[in-house]
GROMACS .gro file of C-alpha atoms in nm:
model
  374
    1MET     CA    1   0.000   0.000   0.000
    2GLU     CA    2   0.141   0.334  -0.109
    3LEU     CA    3   0.144   0.578   0.183
    4ILE     CA    4   0.206   0.948   0.133
    5LYS     CA    5   0.292   1.217   0.384
    6ILE     CA    6   0.154   1.569   0.371
    7HIS     CA    7   0.277   1.807   0.638
    8ASP     CA    8   0.279   1.595   0.955
    9LYS     CA    9   0.004   1.350   0.853
   10THR     CA   10   0.018   1.014   0.677
   11PHE     CA   11  -0.243   0.921   0.416
   12GLU     CA   12  -0.330   0.593   0.245
   13PRO     CA   13  -0.499   0.528  -0.094
   14TYR     CA   14  -0.878   0.535  -0.072
   15ILE     CA   15  -1.041   0.595  -0.414
   16SER     CA   16  -0.850   0.528  -0.736
   17ALA     CA   17  -0.842   0.748  -1.045
   18GLN     CA   18  -1.038   0.481  -1.233
   19GLN     CA   19  -1.310   0.478  -0.968
   20LEU     CA   20  -1.332   0.857  -0.982
   21GLU     CA   21  -1.371   0.840  -1.360
   22GLU     CA   22  -1.659   0.594  -1.323
   23ILE     CA   23  -1.829   0.807  -1.056
   24ASN     CA   24  -1.805   1.119  -1.274
   25ALA     CA   25  -1.949   0.941  -1.576
   26ARG     CA   26  -2.241   0.807  -1.375
   27MET     CA   27  -2.320   1.144  -1.214
   28ALA     CA   28  -2.303   1.327  -1.549
   29ALA     CA   29  -2.542   1.071  -1.699
   30GLU     CA   30  -2.786   1.114  -1.410
   31VAL     CA   31  -2.791   1.493  -1.448
   32TYR     CA   32  -2.823   1.469  -1.827
   33GLN     CA   33  -3.120   1.237  -1.787
   34ASP     CA   34  -3.294   1.504  -1.575
   35LEU     CA   35  -3.185   1.818  -1.764
   36GLY     CA   36  -3.083   1.702  -2.112
   37GLU     CA   37  -3.347   1.915  -2.286
   38SER     CA   38  -3.222   2.238  -2.127
   39ARG     CA   39  -2.882   2.405  -2.113
   40PRO     CA   40  -2.797   2.393  -1.743
   41VAL     CA   41  -2.555   2.619  -1.564
   42PHE     CA   42  -2.306   2.423  -1.357
   43VAL     CA   43  -2.170   2.622  -1.066
   44ALA     CA   44  -1.846   2.476  -0.930
   45VAL     CA   45  -1.746   2.557  -0.574
   46LEU     CA   46  -1.375   2.634  -0.563
   47ASN     CA   47  -1.112   2.542  -0.476
   48GLY     CA   48  -1.191   2.179  -0.401
   49SER     CA   49  -1.423   2.103  -0.694
   50PHE     CA   50  -1.199   2.215  -0.981
   51MET     CA   51  -1.092   1.861  -1.082
   52PHE     CA   52  -1.439   1.718  -1.027
   53ALA     CA   53  -1.602   1.998  -1.229
   54ALA     CA   54  -1.359   1.959  -1.521
   55ASP     CA   55  -1.411   1.582  -1.545
   56PHE     CA   56  -1.785   1.608  -1.485
   57VAL     CA   57  -1.849   1.851  -1.773
   58ARG     CA   58  -1.619   1.642  -1.996
   59HIS     CA   59  -1.860   1.351  -1.943
   60TYR     CA   60  -2.175   1.563  -1.981
   61LYS     CA   61  -2.335   1.490  -2.320
   62GLY     CA   62  -2.553   1.800  -2.361
   63GLU     CA   63  -2.501   2.171  -2.393
   64CYS     CA   64  -2.407   2.341  -2.070
   65GLU     CA   65  -2.241   2.645  -1.915
   66ILE     CA   66  -2.010   2.656  -1.617
   67SER     CA   67  -1.942   2.925  -1.361
   68PHE     CA   68  -1.760   2.940  -1.029
   69VAL     CA   69  -1.793   3.060  -0.672
   70LYS     CA   70  -1.517   3.038  -0.415
   71MET     CA   71  -1.570   2.968  -0.047
   72SER     CA   72  -1.370   2.836   0.245
   73SER     CA   73  -1.461   2.655   0.565
   74TYR     CA   74  -1.157   2.437   0.647
   75GLU     CA   75  -0.845   2.494   0.848
   76GLY     CA   76  -0.614   2.193   0.861
   77THR     CA   77  -0.813   1.871   0.897
   78GLN     CA   78  -1.102   2.028   1.091
   79SER     CA   79  -1.399   2.221   0.963
   80THR     CA   80  -1.409   2.565   1.125
   81GLY     CA   81  -1.787   2.570   1.106
   82LYS     CA   82  -1.773   2.915   0.941
   83VAL     CA   83  -1.820   2.977   0.571
   84HIS     CA   84  -1.692   3.283   0.389
   85GLU     CA   85  -1.800   3.363   0.033
   86LEU     CA   86  -1.489   3.489  -0.143
   87ILE     CA   87  -1.602   3.519  -0.505
   88GLY     CA   88  -1.964   3.548  -0.613
   89LEU     CA   89  -2.147   3.474  -0.937
   90SER     CA   90  -2.058   3.715  -1.214
   91SER     CA   91  -2.357   3.646  -1.442
   92SER     CA   92  -2.733   3.617  -1.399
   93VAL     CA   93  -2.886   3.272  -1.356
   94GLU     CA   94  -3.247   3.390  -1.353
   95GLY     CA   95  -3.476   3.141  -1.527
   96ARG     CA   96  -3.197   2.885  -1.565
   97ASP     CA   97  -3.151   2.529  -1.443
   98VAL     CA   98  -2.865   2.550  -1.193
   99VAL     CA   99  -2.660   2.256  -1.066
  100ILE     CA  100  -2.406   2.316  -0.792
  101LEU     CA  101  -2.093   2.101  -0.824
  102GLU     CA  102  -1.946   2.043  -0.478
  103ASP     CA  103  -1.637   1.837  -0.400
  104ILE     CA  104  -1.761   1.725  -0.058
  105VAL     CA  105  -2.054   1.781   0.177
  106ASP     CA  106  -1.985   1.706   0.543
  107THR     CA  107  -2.141   1.930   0.809
  108GLY     CA  108  -2.350   2.114   0.550
  109ASN     CA  109  -2.228   2.461   0.647
  110THR     CA  110  -2.110   2.544   0.295
  111LEU     CA  111  -2.432   2.401   0.152
  112GLU     CA  112  -2.633   2.630   0.378
  113GLU     CA  113  -2.444   2.929   0.241
  114ILE     CA  114  -2.499   2.814  -0.117
  115TYR     CA  115  -2.874   2.788  -0.059
  116ARG     CA  116  -2.866   3.138   0.090
  117ILE     CA  117  -2.685   3.278  -0.214
  118PHE     CA  118  -2.933   3.130  -0.461
  119LYS     CA  119  -3.249   3.190  -0.258
  120ASP     CA  120  -3.333   3.513  -0.444
  121LYS     CA  121  -3.176   3.432  -0.781
  122LYS     CA  122  -3.512   3.333  -0.937
  123VAL     CA  123  -3.368   3.022  -1.096
  124LYS     CA  124  -3.588   2.779  -1.288
  125SER     CA  125  -3.457   2.482  -1.089
  126PHE     CA  126  -3.184   2.431  -0.832
  127ARG     CA  127  -2.993   2.109  -0.767
  128ILE     CA  128  -2.692   1.997  -0.566
  129ALA     CA  129  -2.439   1.744  -0.699
  130THR     CA  130  -2.157   1.645  -0.464
  131LEU     CA  131  -1.874   1.409  -0.538
  132PHE     CA  132  -1.846   1.297  -0.175
  133PHE     CA  133  -2.098   1.302   0.110
  134LYS     CA  134  -2.038   1.231   0.479
  135PRO     CA  135  -2.378   1.125   0.620
  136ASP     CA  136  -2.232   1.078   0.970
  137ALA     CA  137  -2.122   1.443   0.981
  138TYR     CA  138  -2.419   1.604   0.803
  139LYS     CA  139  -2.617   1.832   1.034
  140LYS     CA  140  -2.851   2.012   0.793
  141ASP     CA  141  -3.180   1.934   0.619
  142PHE     CA  142  -3.099   2.070   0.274
  143LYS     CA  143  -3.169   1.838  -0.018
  144ILE     CA  144  -2.875   1.679  -0.201
  145ASP     CA  145  -2.984   1.562  -0.546
  146TYR     CA  146  -2.680   1.372  -0.672
  147VAL     CA  147  -2.417   1.194  -0.463
  148GLY     CA  148  -2.105   1.045  -0.615
  149LYS     CA  149  -1.997   0.840  -0.316
  150PRO     CA  150  -2.105   0.842   0.052
  151ILE     CA  151  -1.799   0.809   0.275
  152PRO     CA  152  -1.731   0.773   0.650
  153ASN     CA  153  -1.640   1.079   0.852
  154ARG     CA  154  -1.268   1.054   0.777
  155PHE     CA  155  -1.044   1.329   0.642
  156ILE     CA  156  -0.956   1.285   0.274
  157VAL     CA  157  -0.718   1.460   0.038
  158GLY     CA  158  -0.646   1.461  -0.335
  159TYR     CA  159  -0.841   1.517  -0.658
  160GLY     CA  160  -0.897   1.880  -0.566
  161LEU     CA  161  -0.924   1.835  -0.189
  162ASP     CA  162  -0.643   1.970   0.022
  163PHE     CA  163  -0.473   1.950   0.358
  164ASP     CA  164  -0.368   2.309   0.434
  165GLU     CA  165  -0.361   2.383   0.058
  166VAL     CA  166  -0.139   2.083  -0.028
  167GLY     CA  167  -0.248   1.767  -0.212
  168ARG     CA  168  -0.507   1.908  -0.452
  169ASN     CA  169  -0.308   1.787  -0.755
  170LEU     CA  170  -0.311   1.419  -0.655
  171PRO     CA  171  -0.493   1.217  -0.925
  172GLN     CA  172  -0.662   0.988  -0.673
  173VAL     CA  173  -0.811   1.030  -0.325
  174TYR     CA  174  -0.627   0.939  -0.005
  175GLN     CA  175  -0.767   0.906   0.346
  176LEU     CA  176  -0.597   0.994   0.672
  177ASN     CA  177  -0.415   0.687   0.794
  178THR     CA  178  -0.456   0.644   1.168
  179SER     CA  179  -0.357   0.278   1.182
  180ILE     CA  180   0.010   0.366   1.226
  181THR     CA  181  -0.037   0.579   1.536
  182MET     CA  182  -0.391   0.498   1.651
  183THR     CA  183  -0.431   0.297   1.969
  184ASN     CA  184  -0.781   0.196   2.081
  185LEU     CA  185  -0.806   0.049   2.429
  186VAL     CA  186  -1.072  -0.092   2.661
  187LEU     CA  187  -1.020  -0.033   3.034
  188PHE     CA  188  -1.170  -0.288   3.276
  189GLY     CA  189  -1.180  -0.276   3.653
  190LYS     CA  190  -1.400  -0.362   3.948
  191PRO     CA  191  -1.559  -0.082   4.148
  192GLY     CA  192  -1.281   0.085   4.345
  193ALA     CA  193  -1.006  -0.031   4.109
  194GLY     CA  194  -0.925   0.327   4.012
  195LYS     CA  195  -1.030   0.323   3.647
  196GLY     CA  196  -1.133   0.688   3.646
  197THR     CA  197  -0.810   0.806   3.806
  198GLN     CA  198  -0.594   0.603   3.567
  199ALA     CA  199  -0.799   0.700   3.262
  200ALA     CA  200  -0.730   1.068   3.334
  201PHE     CA  201  -0.354   1.002   3.326
  202LEU     CA  202  -0.356   0.769   3.027
  203LYS     CA  203  -0.566   0.989   2.798
  204ASP     CA  204  -0.319   1.275   2.843
  205LYS     CA  205  -0.005   1.063   2.819
  206TYR     CA  206  -0.112   0.886   2.498
  207ASN     CA  207  -0.332   1.161   2.354
  208LEU     CA  208  -0.642   0.944   2.362
  209VAL     CA  209  -1.007   1.045   2.363
  210HIS     CA  210  -1.156   0.910   2.688
  211ILE     CA  211  -1.506   0.771   2.634
  212SER     CA  212  -1.683   0.691   2.959
  213THR     CA  213  -2.033   0.548   2.931
  214GLY     CA  214  -2.126   0.715   3.257
  215ASP     CA  215  -2.016   1.056   3.129
  216ILE     CA  216  -2.192   0.999   2.796
  217PHE     CA  217  -2.520   0.908   2.967
  218ARG     CA  218  -2.505   1.210   3.197
  219PHE     CA  219  -2.428   1.445   2.907
  220ASN     CA  220  -2.710   1.317   2.685
  221ILE     CA  221  -2.968   1.314   2.966
  222LYS     CA  222  -2.866   1.657   3.099
  223ASN     CA  223  -2.874   1.814   2.752
  224GLU     CA  224  -3.198   1.633   2.661
  225THR     CA  225  -3.064   1.498   2.336
  226LYS     CA  226  -3.278   1.257   2.135
  227LEU     CA  227  -3.081   0.962   2.274
  228GLY     CA  228  -3.080   1.114   2.621
  229LYS     CA  229  -3.458   1.140   2.626
  230LEU     CA  230  -3.485   0.784   2.501
  231ALA     CA  231  -3.250   0.658   2.774
  232GLN     CA  232  -3.437   0.859   3.038
  233SER     CA  233  -3.766   0.700   2.932
  234TYR     CA  234  -3.627   0.355   3.013
  235ILE     CA  235  -3.470   0.470   3.339
  236GLU     CA  236  -3.797   0.627   3.458
  237LYS     CA  237  -3.975   0.296   3.401
  238GLY     CA  238  -3.707   0.115   3.599
  239ASP     CA  239  -3.586  -0.071   3.290
  240LEU     CA  240  -3.231  -0.121   3.170
  241VAL     CA  241  -3.130   0.102   2.881
  242PRO     CA  242  -3.104  -0.125   2.572
  243ASP     CA  243  -2.762  -0.192   2.423
  244GLU     CA  244  -2.852  -0.023   2.096
  245VAL     CA  245  -2.911   0.311   2.273
  246THR     CA  246  -2.579   0.293   2.456
  247ILE     CA  247  -2.399   0.193   2.137
  248GLN     CA  248  -2.553   0.483   1.942
  249MET     CA  249  -2.432   0.727   2.209
  250LEU     CA  250  -2.084   0.578   2.191
  251GLN     CA  251  -2.082   0.591   1.810
  252GLU     CA  252  -2.169   0.960   1.820
  253GLU     CA  253  -1.874   1.025   2.052
  254VAL     CA  254  -1.636   0.843   1.817
  255GLU     CA  255  -1.771   1.030   1.515
  256LYS     CA  256  -1.720   1.365   1.692
  257ASN     CA  257  -1.347   1.291   1.686
  258PRO     CA  258  -1.266   1.170   1.332
  259ASN     CA  259  -0.898   1.262   1.362
  260ALA     CA  260  -0.833   1.117   1.708
  261GLU     CA  261  -0.510   0.930   1.765
  262GLY     CA  262  -0.700   0.669   1.964
  263PHE     CA  263  -0.986   0.603   2.206
  264LEU     CA  264  -0.993   0.479   2.564
  265PHE     CA  265  -1.325   0.304   2.628
  266ASP     CA  266  -1.419   0.304   2.997
  267GLY     CA  267  -1.726   0.115   3.117
  268PHE     CA  268  -1.796  -0.028   2.774
  269PRO     CA  269  -1.831  -0.298   2.657
  270ARG     CA  270  -1.992  -0.486   2.947
  271THR     CA  271  -2.136  -0.781   2.754
  272ILE     CA  272  -2.032  -0.999   2.460
  273ALA     CA  273  -2.308  -0.842   2.251
  274GLN     CA  274  -2.168  -0.495   2.323
  275ALA     CA  275  -1.813  -0.609   2.244
  276GLU     CA  276  -1.927  -0.753   1.911
  277ALA     CA  277  -2.120  -0.435   1.829
  278LEU     CA  278  -1.815  -0.224   1.914
  279ASP     CA  279  -1.591  -0.439   1.693
  280ALA     CA  280  -1.839  -0.416   1.405
  281PHE     CA  281  -1.872  -0.039   1.437
  282LEU     CA  282  -1.497   0.021   1.455
  283SER     CA  283  -1.440  -0.212   1.162
  284SER     CA  284  -1.682  -0.005   0.953
  285LYS     CA  285  -1.455   0.293   1.025
  286GLY     CA  286  -1.136   0.105   0.937
  287MET     CA  287  -1.048   0.082   1.308
  288ARG     CA  288  -1.019  -0.188   1.574
  289ILE     CA  289  -0.959  -0.250   1.943
  290HIS     CA  290  -0.585  -0.296   1.994
  291GLY     CA  291  -0.592  -0.416   2.353
  292THR     CA  292  -0.789  -0.443   2.677
  293LEU     CA  293  -0.645  -0.352   3.014
  294ALA     CA  294  -0.788  -0.511   3.328
  295LEU     CA  295  -0.699  -0.362   3.666
  296GLU     CA  296  -0.690  -0.662   3.899
  297ALA     CA  297  -0.709  -0.631   4.278
  298ASP     CA  298  -0.811  -0.845   4.575
  299ASP     CA  299  -1.175  -0.793   4.674
  300GLU     CA  300  -1.089  -0.720   5.038
  301VAL     CA  301  -0.850  -0.443   4.935
  302LEU     CA  302  -1.111  -0.289   4.706
  303ILE     CA  303  -1.381  -0.310   4.974
  304LYS     CA  304  -1.159  -0.109   5.211
  305ARG     CA  305  -1.096   0.149   4.936
  306ILE     CA  306  -1.466   0.189   4.861
  307VAL     CA  307  -1.565   0.214   5.227
  308GLU     CA  308  -1.306   0.487   5.282
  309ARG     CA  309  -1.428   0.663   4.969
  310GLY     CA  310  -1.784   0.638   5.099
  311LYS     CA  311  -1.690   0.813   5.421
  312VAL     CA  312  -1.579   1.112   5.214
  313SER     CA  313  -1.852   1.106   4.948
  314GLY     CA  314  -2.135   1.018   5.186
  315ARG     CA  315  -2.272   0.759   4.943
  316ALA     CA  316  -2.457   0.495   5.144
  317ASP     CA  317  -2.395   0.218   4.890
  318ASP     CA  318  -2.019   0.277   4.927
  319GLN     CA  319  -2.038   0.204   5.301
  320ASP     CA  320  -2.236  -0.120   5.294
  321GLU     CA  321  -1.993  -0.411   5.251
  322GLU     CA  322  -2.264  -0.657   5.150
  323LYS     CA  323  -2.383  -0.430   4.869
  324ILE     CA  324  -2.023  -0.380   4.756
  325LYS     CA  325  -1.971  -0.758   4.744
  326ASN     CA  326  -2.289  -0.795   4.540
  327ARG     CA  327  -2.152  -0.541   4.290
  328PHE     CA  328  -1.835  -0.752   4.264
  329VAL     CA  329  -2.039  -1.066   4.198
  330GLU     CA  330  -2.231  -0.888   3.923
  331TYR     CA  331  -1.906  -0.755   3.774
  332ASN     CA  332  -1.748  -1.101   3.773
  333GLU     CA  333  -2.053  -1.258   3.608
  334LYS     CA  334  -2.061  -0.998   3.332
  335THR     CA  335  -1.688  -0.959   3.280
  336ALA     CA  336  -1.582  -1.324   3.279
  337PRO     CA  337  -1.720  -1.388   2.926
  338LEU     CA  338  -1.554  -1.065   2.805
  339ILE     CA  339  -1.219  -1.179   2.942
  340ALA     CA  340  -1.251  -1.499   2.740
  341TYR     CA  341  -1.365  -1.300   2.435
  342TYR     CA  342  -1.060  -1.073   2.434
  343LYS     CA  343  -0.819  -1.350   2.538
  344ALA     CA  344  -0.928  -1.543   2.229
  345GLN     CA  345  -0.825  -1.239   2.023
  346GLY     CA  346  -0.493  -1.206   2.206
  347LYS     CA  347  -0.595  -0.862   2.331
  348TYR     CA  348  -0.635  -0.919   2.706
  349HIS     CA  349  -0.376  -0.767   2.941
  350ALA     CA  350  -0.411  -0.809   3.319
  351VAL     CA  351  -0.249  -0.533   3.525
  352ASP     CA  352  -0.184  -0.541   3.900
  353GLY     CA  353  -0.413  -0.274   4.046
  354ILE     CA  354  -0.264  -0.274   4.397
  355GLY     CA  355  -0.020   0.003   4.488
  356THR     CA  356   0.009   0.378   4.463
  357VAL     CA  357  -0.156   0.566   4.177
  358GLU     CA  358   0.188   0.629   4.028
  359GLU     CA  359   0.292   0.262   4.049
  360ILE     CA  360  -0.027   0.147   3.877
  361THR     CA  361   0.015   0.412   3.605
  362VAL     CA  362   0.364   0.280   3.534
  363ARG     CA  363   0.229  -0.075   3.498
  364LEU     CA  364  -0.051   0.035   3.268
  365SER     CA  365   0.190   0.241   3.059
  366LYS     CA  366   0.419  -0.060   3.021
  367ALA     CA  367   0.124  -0.268   2.898
  368ILE     CA  368   0.015   0.003   2.653
  369ASP     CA  369   0.367   0.042   2.517
  370GLN     CA  370   0.370  -0.332   2.459
  371ILE     CA  371   0.036  -0.315   2.277
  372LYS     CA  372   0.158  -0.027   2.058
  373ALA     CA  373   0.472  -0.222   1.969
  374GLU     CA  374   0.280  -0.531   1.854
   0.00000   0.00000   0.00000
């Protein structure tokens, strides 16, 4: 596989020049089928669409005109969320069939600006044709009439698309390669094992995005998101929140960080079904779990820790030893199958969870370094 480096990022081949040719031919045929009797005006959005626009009109069989507008909304590999029109239309499109040629639609911010520009142009018809579309990132309700290829929410470069103005001239499309540096980990541990404390250290040391199911639930419920309201409806009835709701929340967190160098999953998965769903989701993104870390400690030691913690927090369930032991039993019952699941994949790493915070961090770091070296 041919890897290329642009600035400080590594990219891998994603869509070949031949595939791009086939996509352009198909899209041009679709538009011609709808507008072949008229002479449409194609409006290409610069700079990213210049290659797409040139190849698209080359494949278009009918009469047409082409014009350009120039906008910007990217800085580096992240969308700024702000769109600036730099160059406007120089000729009237009143009474004409207009087709916007976009290189990529992700959040929809640029699309929103395009709709605003053409709102009062009195065009006969208005259509959007985009070479690439990121459905996971799209936040708007504007209609997209022609899509060349839906893609995951990964950063791509080439064939007109750039990374800080470099890479536009590449004849094929490359995607950001995170497999070289990305490390995705699952952190296990009984109540009182210190997962939260260690996660705070590890996410900073290895530049990981920490995804805690507890934090995700609290955020969604507090902010009354669609998933939060759904979860709350189960909680109010005294029912367990279904796996699919939890998994959707987790997926949203992953998709918010398309350029992360890795994820640290804390409190998830808790069942084989969840582990399989996580593997399937990550696989769809070209990612995987690299290793699981299990903080192991004697129950009696953990009970003492939790009781002491309960004296400070005032939580009654942290001061009742019988309830604590019941939580351990539940943990063991749920986690035992997961241990076997990840051992079968060669991804299970037990770490001694007894000692000072610093000593345990050193042990976890040694295990992670070993995982990264594999």
